[in-house]
PDB file of C-alpha atoms in Angstrom:
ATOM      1  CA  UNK A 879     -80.371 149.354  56.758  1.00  0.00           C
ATOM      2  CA  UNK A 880     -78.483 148.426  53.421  1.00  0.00           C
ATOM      3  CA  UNK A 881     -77.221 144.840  53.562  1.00  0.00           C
ATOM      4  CA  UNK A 882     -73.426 144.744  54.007  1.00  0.00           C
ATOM      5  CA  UNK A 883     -71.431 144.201  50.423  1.00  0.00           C
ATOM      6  CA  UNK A 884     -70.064 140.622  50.265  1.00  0.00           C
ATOM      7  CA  UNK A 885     -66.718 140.775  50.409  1.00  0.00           C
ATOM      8  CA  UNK A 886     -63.666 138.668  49.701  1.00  0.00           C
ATOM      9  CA  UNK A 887     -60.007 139.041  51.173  1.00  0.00           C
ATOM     10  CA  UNK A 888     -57.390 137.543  48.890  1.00  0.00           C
ATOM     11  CA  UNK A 889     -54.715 136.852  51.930  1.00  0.00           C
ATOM     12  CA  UNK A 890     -51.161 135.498  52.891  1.00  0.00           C
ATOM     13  CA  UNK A 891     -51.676 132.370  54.892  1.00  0.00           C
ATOM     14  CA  UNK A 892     -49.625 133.880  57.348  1.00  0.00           C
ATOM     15  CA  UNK A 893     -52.079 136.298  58.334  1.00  0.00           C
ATOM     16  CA  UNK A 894     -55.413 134.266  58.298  1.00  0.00           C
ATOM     17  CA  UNK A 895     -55.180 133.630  62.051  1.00  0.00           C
ATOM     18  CA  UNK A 896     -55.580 136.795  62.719  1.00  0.00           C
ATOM     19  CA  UNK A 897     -57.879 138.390  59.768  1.00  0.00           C
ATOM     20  CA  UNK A 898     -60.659 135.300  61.025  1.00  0.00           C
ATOM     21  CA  UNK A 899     -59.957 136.931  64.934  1.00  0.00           C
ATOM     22  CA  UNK A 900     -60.328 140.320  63.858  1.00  0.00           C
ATOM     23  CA  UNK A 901     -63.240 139.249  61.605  1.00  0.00           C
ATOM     24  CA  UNK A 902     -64.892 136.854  64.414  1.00  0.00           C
ATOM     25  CA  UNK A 903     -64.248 139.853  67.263  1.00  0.00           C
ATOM     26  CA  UNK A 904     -66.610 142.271  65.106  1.00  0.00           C
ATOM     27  CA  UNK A 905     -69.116 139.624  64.004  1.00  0.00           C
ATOM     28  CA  UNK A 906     -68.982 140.063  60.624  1.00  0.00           C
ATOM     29  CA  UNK A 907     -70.316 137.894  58.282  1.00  0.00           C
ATOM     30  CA  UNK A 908     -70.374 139.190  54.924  1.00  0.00           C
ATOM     31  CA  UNK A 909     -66.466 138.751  54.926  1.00  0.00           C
ATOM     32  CA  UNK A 910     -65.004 135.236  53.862  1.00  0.00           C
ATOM     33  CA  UNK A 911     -60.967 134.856  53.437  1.00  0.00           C
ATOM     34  CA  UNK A 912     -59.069 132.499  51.077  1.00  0.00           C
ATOM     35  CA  UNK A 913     -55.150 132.311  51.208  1.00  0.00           C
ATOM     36  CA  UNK A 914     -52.284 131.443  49.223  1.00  0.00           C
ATOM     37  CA  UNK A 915     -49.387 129.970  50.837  1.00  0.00           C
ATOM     38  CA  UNK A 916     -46.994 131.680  53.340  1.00  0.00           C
ATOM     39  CA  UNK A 917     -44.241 129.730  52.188  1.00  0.00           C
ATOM     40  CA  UNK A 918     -44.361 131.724  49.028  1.00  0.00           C
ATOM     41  CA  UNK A 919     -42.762 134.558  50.961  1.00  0.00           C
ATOM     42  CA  UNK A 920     -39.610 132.347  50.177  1.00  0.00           C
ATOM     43  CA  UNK A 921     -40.740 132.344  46.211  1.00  0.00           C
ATOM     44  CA  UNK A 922     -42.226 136.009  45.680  1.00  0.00           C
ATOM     45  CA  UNK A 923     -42.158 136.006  42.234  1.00  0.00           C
ATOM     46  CA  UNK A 924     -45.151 133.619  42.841  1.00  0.00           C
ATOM     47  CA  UNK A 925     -47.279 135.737  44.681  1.00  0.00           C
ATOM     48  CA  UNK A 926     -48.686 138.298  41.895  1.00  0.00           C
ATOM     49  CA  UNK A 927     -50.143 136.045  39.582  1.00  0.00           C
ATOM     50  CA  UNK A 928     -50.806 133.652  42.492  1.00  0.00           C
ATOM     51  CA  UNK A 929     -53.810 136.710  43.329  1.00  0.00           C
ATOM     52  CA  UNK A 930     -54.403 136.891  39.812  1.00  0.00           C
ATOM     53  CA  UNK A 931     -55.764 133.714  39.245  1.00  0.00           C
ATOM     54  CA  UNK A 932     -57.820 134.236  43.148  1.00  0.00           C
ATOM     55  CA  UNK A 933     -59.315 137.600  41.748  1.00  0.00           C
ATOM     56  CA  UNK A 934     -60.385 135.896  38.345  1.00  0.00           C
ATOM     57  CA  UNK A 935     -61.830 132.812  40.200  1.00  0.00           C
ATOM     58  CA  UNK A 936     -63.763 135.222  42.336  1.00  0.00           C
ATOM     59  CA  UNK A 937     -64.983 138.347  40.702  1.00  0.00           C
ATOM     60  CA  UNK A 938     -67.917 137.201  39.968  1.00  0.00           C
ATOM     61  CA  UNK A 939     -69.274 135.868  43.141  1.00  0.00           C
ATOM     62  CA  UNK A 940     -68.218 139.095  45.397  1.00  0.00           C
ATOM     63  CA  UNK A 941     -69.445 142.887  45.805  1.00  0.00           C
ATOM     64  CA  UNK A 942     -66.124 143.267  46.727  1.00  0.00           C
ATOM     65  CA  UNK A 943     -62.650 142.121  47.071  1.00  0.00           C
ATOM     66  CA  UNK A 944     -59.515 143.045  49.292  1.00  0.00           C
ATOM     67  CA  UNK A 945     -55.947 142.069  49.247  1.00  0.00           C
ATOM     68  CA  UNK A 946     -54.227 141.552  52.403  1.00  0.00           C
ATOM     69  CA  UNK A 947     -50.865 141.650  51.419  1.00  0.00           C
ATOM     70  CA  UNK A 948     -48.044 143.797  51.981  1.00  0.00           C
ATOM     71  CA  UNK A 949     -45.223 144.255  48.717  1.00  0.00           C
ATOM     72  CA  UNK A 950     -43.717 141.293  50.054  1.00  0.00           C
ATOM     73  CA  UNK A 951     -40.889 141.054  47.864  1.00  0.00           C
ATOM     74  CA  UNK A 952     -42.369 141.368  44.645  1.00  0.00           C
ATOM     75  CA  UNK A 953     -40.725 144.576  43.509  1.00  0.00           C
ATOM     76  CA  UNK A 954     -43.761 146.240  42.662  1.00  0.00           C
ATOM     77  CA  UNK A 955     -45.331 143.490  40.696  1.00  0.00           C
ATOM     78  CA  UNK A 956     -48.259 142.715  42.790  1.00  0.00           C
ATOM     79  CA  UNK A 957     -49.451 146.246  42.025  1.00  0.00           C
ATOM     80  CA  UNK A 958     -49.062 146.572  38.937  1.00  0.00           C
ATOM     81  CA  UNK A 959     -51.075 143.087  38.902  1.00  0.00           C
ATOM     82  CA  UNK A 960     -53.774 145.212  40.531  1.00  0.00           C
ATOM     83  CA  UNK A 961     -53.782 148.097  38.318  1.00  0.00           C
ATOM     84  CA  UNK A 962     -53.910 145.314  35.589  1.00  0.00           C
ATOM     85  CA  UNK A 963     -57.127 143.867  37.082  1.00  0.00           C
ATOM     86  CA  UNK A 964     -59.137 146.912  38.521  1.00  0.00           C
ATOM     87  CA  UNK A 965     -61.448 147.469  41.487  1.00  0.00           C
ATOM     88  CA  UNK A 966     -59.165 145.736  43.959  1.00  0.00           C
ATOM     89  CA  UNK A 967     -57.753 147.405  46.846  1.00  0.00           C
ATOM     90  CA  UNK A 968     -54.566 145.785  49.113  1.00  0.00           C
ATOM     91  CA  UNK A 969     -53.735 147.296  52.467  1.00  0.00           C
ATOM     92  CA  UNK A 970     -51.202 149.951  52.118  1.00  0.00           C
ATOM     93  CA  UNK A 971     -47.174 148.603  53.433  1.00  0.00           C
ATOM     94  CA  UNK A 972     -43.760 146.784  52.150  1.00  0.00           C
ATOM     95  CA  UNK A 973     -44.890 143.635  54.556  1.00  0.00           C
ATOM     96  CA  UNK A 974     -46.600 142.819  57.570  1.00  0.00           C
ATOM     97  CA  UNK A 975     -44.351 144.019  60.105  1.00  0.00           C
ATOM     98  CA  UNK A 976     -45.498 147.570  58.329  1.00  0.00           C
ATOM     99  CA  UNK A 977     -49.281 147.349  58.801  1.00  0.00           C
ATOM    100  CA  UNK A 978     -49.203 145.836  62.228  1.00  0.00           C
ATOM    101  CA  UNK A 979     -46.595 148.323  64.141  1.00  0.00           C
ATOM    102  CA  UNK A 980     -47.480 150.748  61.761  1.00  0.00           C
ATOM    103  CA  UNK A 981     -45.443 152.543  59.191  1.00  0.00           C
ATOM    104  CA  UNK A 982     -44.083 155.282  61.511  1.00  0.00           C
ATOM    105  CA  UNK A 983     -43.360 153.250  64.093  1.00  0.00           C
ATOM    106  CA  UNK A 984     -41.806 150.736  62.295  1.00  0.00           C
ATOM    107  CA  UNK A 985     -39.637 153.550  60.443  1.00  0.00           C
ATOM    108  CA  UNK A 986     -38.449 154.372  63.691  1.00  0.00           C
ATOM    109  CA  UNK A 987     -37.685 150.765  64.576  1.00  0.00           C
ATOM    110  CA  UNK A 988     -35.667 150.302  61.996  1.00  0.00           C
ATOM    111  CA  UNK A 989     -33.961 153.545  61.726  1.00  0.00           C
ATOM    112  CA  UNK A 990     -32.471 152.843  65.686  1.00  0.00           C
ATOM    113  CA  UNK A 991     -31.404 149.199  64.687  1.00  0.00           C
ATOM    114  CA  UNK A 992     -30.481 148.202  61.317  1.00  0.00           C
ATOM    115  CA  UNK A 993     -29.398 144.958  62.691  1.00  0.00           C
ATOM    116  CA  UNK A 994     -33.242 143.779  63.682  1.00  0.00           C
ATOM    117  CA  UNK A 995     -34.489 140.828  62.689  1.00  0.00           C
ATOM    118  CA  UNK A 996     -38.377 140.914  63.479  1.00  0.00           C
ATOM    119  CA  UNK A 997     -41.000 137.935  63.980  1.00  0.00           C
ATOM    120  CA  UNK A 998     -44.935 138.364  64.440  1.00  0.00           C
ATOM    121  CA  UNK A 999     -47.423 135.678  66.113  1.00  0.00           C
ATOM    122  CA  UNK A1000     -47.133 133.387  63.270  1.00  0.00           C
ATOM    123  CA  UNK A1001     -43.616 132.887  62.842  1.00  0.00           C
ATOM    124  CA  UNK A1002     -43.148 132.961  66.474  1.00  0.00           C
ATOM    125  CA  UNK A1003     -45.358 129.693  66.032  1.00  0.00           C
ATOM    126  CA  UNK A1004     -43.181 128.152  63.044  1.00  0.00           C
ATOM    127  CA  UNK A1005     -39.831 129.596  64.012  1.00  0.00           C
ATOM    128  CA  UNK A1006     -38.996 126.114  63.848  1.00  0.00           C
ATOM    129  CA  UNK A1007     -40.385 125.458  60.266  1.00  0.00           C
ATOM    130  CA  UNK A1008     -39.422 128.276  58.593  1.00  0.00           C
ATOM    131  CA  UNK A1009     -36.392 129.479  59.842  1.00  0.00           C
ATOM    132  CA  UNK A1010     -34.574 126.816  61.745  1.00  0.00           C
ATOM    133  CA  UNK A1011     -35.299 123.705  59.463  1.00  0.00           C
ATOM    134  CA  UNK A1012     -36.265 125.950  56.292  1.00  0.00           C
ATOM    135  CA  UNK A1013     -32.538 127.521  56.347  1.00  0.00           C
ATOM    136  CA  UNK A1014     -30.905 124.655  56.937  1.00  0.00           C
ATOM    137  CA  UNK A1015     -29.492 125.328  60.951  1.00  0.00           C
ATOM    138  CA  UNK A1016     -31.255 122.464  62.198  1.00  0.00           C
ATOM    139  CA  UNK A1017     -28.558 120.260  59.661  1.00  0.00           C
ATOM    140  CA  UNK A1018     -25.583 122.518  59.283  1.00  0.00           C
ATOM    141  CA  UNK A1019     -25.250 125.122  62.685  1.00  0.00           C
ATOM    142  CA  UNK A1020     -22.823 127.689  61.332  1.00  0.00           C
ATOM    143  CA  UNK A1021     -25.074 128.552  58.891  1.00  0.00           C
ATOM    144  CA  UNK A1022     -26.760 130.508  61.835  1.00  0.00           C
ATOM    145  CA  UNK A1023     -23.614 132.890  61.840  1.00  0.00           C
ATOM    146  CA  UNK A1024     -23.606 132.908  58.043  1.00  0.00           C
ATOM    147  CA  UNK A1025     -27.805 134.175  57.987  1.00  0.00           C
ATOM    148  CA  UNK A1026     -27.737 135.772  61.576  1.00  0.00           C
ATOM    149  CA  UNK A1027     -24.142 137.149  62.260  1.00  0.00           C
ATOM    150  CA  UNK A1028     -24.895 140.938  61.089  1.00  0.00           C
ATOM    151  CA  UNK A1029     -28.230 140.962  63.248  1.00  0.00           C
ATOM    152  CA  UNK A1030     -27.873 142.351  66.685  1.00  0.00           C
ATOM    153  CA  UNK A1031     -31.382 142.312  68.217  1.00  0.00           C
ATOM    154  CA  UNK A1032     -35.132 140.072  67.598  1.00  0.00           C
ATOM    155  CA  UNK A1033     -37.993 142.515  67.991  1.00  0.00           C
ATOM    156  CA  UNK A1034     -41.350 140.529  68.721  1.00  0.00           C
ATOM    157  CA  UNK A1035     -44.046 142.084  67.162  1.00  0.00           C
ATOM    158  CA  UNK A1036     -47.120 140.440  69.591  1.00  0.00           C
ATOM    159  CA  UNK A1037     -50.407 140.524  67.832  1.00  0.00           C
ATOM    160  CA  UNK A1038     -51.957 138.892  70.859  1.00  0.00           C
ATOM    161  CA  UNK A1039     -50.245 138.531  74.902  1.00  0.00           C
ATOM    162  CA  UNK A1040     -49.916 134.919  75.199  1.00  0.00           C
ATOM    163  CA  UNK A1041     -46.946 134.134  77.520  1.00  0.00           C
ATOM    164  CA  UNK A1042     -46.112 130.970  75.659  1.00  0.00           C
ATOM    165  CA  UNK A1043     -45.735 132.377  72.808  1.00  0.00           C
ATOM    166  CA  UNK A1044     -43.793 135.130  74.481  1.00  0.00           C
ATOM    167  CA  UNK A1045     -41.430 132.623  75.714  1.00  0.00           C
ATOM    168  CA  UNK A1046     -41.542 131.141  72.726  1.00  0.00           C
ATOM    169  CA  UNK A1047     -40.188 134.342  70.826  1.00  0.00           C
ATOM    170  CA  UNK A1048     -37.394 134.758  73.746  1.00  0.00           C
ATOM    171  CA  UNK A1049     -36.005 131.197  72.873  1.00  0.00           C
ATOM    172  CA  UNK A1050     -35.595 131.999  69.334  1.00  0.00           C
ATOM    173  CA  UNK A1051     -33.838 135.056  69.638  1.00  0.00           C
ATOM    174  CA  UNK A1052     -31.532 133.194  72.292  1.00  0.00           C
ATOM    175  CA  UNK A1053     -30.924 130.446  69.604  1.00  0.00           C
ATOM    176  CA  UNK A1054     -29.834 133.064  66.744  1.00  0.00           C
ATOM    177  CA  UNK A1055     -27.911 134.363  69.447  1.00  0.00           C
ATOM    178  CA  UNK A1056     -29.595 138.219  69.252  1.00  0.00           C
ATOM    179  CA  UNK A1057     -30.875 140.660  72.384  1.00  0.00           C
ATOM    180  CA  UNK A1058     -34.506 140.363  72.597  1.00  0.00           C
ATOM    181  CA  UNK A1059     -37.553 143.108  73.113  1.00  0.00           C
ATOM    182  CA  UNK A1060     -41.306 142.155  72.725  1.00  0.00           C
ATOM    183  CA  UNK A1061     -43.648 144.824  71.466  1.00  0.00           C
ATOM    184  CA  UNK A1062     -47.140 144.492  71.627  1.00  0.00           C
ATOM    185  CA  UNK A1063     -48.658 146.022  67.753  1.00  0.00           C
ATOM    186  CA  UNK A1064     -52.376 143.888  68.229  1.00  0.00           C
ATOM    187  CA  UNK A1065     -53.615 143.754  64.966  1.00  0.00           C
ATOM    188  CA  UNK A1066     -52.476 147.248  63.503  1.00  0.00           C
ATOM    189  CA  UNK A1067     -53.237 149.039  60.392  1.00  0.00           C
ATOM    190  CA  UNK A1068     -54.910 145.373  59.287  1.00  0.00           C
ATOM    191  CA  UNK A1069     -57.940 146.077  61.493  1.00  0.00           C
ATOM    192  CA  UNK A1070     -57.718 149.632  60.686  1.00  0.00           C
ATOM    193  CA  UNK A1071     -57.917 148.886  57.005  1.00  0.00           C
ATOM    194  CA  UNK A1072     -61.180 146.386  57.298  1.00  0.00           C
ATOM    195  CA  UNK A1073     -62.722 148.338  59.437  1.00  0.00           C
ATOM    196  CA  UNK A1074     -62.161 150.928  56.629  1.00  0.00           C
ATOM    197  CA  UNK A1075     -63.511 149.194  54.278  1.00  0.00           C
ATOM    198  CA  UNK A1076     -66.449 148.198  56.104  1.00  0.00           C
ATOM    199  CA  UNK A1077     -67.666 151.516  56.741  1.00  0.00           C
ATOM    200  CA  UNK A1078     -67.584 152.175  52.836  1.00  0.00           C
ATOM    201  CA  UNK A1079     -70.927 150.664  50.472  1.00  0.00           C
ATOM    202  CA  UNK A1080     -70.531 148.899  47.974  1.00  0.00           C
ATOM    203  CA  UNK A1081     -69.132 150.662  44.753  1.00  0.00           C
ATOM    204  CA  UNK A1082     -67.906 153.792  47.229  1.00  0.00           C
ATOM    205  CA  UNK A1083     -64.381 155.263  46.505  1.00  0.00           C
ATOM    206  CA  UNK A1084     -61.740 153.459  48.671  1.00  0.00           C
ATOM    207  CA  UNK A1085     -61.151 154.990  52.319  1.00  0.00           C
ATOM    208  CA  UNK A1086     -58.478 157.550  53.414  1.00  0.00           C
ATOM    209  CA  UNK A1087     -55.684 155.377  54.165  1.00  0.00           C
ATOM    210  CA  UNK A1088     -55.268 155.327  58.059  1.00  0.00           C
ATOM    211  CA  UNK A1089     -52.446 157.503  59.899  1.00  0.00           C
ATOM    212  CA  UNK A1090     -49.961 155.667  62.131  1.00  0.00           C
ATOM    213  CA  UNK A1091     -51.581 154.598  64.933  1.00  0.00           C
ATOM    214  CA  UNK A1092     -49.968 154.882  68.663  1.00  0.00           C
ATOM    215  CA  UNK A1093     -46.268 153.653  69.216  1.00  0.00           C
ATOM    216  CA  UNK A1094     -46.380 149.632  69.742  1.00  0.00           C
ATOM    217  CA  UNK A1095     -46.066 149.867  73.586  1.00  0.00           C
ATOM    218  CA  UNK A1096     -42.524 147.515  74.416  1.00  0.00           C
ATOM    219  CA  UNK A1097     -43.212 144.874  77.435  1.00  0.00           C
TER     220      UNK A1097
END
């Protein structure tokens, strides 16, 4: 049996949890992961030559490498940072909340509630962090109105069913003052895509991008 290509994913810290569960839940080990910061969803002008500088570091001492990224803001730039470098594939999607419902059923999301403001495991976990004390409510409260006040419902996008977290996610949307609903996505087109990729030897053409998968099933 051919040994598996060693393979590096270039990731948003956001998502590391859950590409080292995926990635552990397999047993893999020809994958390893290294991330720049999720804060720089905040500065995405950063992120494209942010995974320039990770894909120059590392050509060398991979078969492969994977970006696990969505758009995230950057207008187009991380691709074209891509094209620029060659041989790198990232996962298909505008952001996370894409490739983990899935870009139908996110469509559809969207389309019955402009108003939706979404959060996934991790910023469930640093709702605090980022949006609480990074905008500024925590010291000024009517800025919540100001961020929050044309939102009309939090959708939970659960990667995993952890009722604290769950709880967790219903606090937050109390606090921005927004109806809640939980839907449960797992890990979404982001396992689809590695397990893509896996399937495919070293130096193959890149695999059909995945269909949707099933709706995200609402709890």
């Amino acid at each position: 049996m051919d040994k598996a290509p060693t393979t590096l994913i270039i990731a948003c810290g956001a998502l590391a949890r859950e590409i080292l569960a995926v990635i552990e839940q397999a047993g893999w080990t020809n994958l390893s992961i290294t991330c720049l910061p999720a804060i720089w969803h905040n500065r995405p002008e950063r992120i494209p030559e942010g995974v320039r500088q990770k894909i120059r570091e590392n050509r060398d001492r991979y078969d492969r490498l994977l970006v696990l990224y969505g758009d995230c803001g950057s207008g187009g730039e991380l691709d074209r940072v891509l094209a620029e470098e060659g041989g790198v594939e990232r996962i298909a999607g505008p952001h996370c909340y894409d490739f983990y419902a899935g870009p139908a059923n996110f469509a559809a999301m969207h389309e019955a509630e402009l108003g939706t403001f979404y959060l996934t495991d991790y910023l469930v976990r640093q709702f605090d962090k980022l949006i609480i004390e990074g905008l500024g409510i925590d010291r000024h409260p009517e800025l919540r109105d100001a961020y929050f006040g044309n939102y009309k419902k939090l959708i939970y996008l659960a990667q995993i069913d952890d009722p604290l977290l769950d709880a967790k996610a219903e606090k937050a949307a109390a606090r921005l003052g927004l109806a809640y609903e939980r839907r449960f996505t797992g890990y979404g087109d982001l396992k689809t895509f590695l397990d893509g990729w896996q399937a495919t030897p070293a130096g193959a053409a890149a695999p059909v991008a995945p269909v949707a998968g099933a709706p995200a099933k609402s709890h």
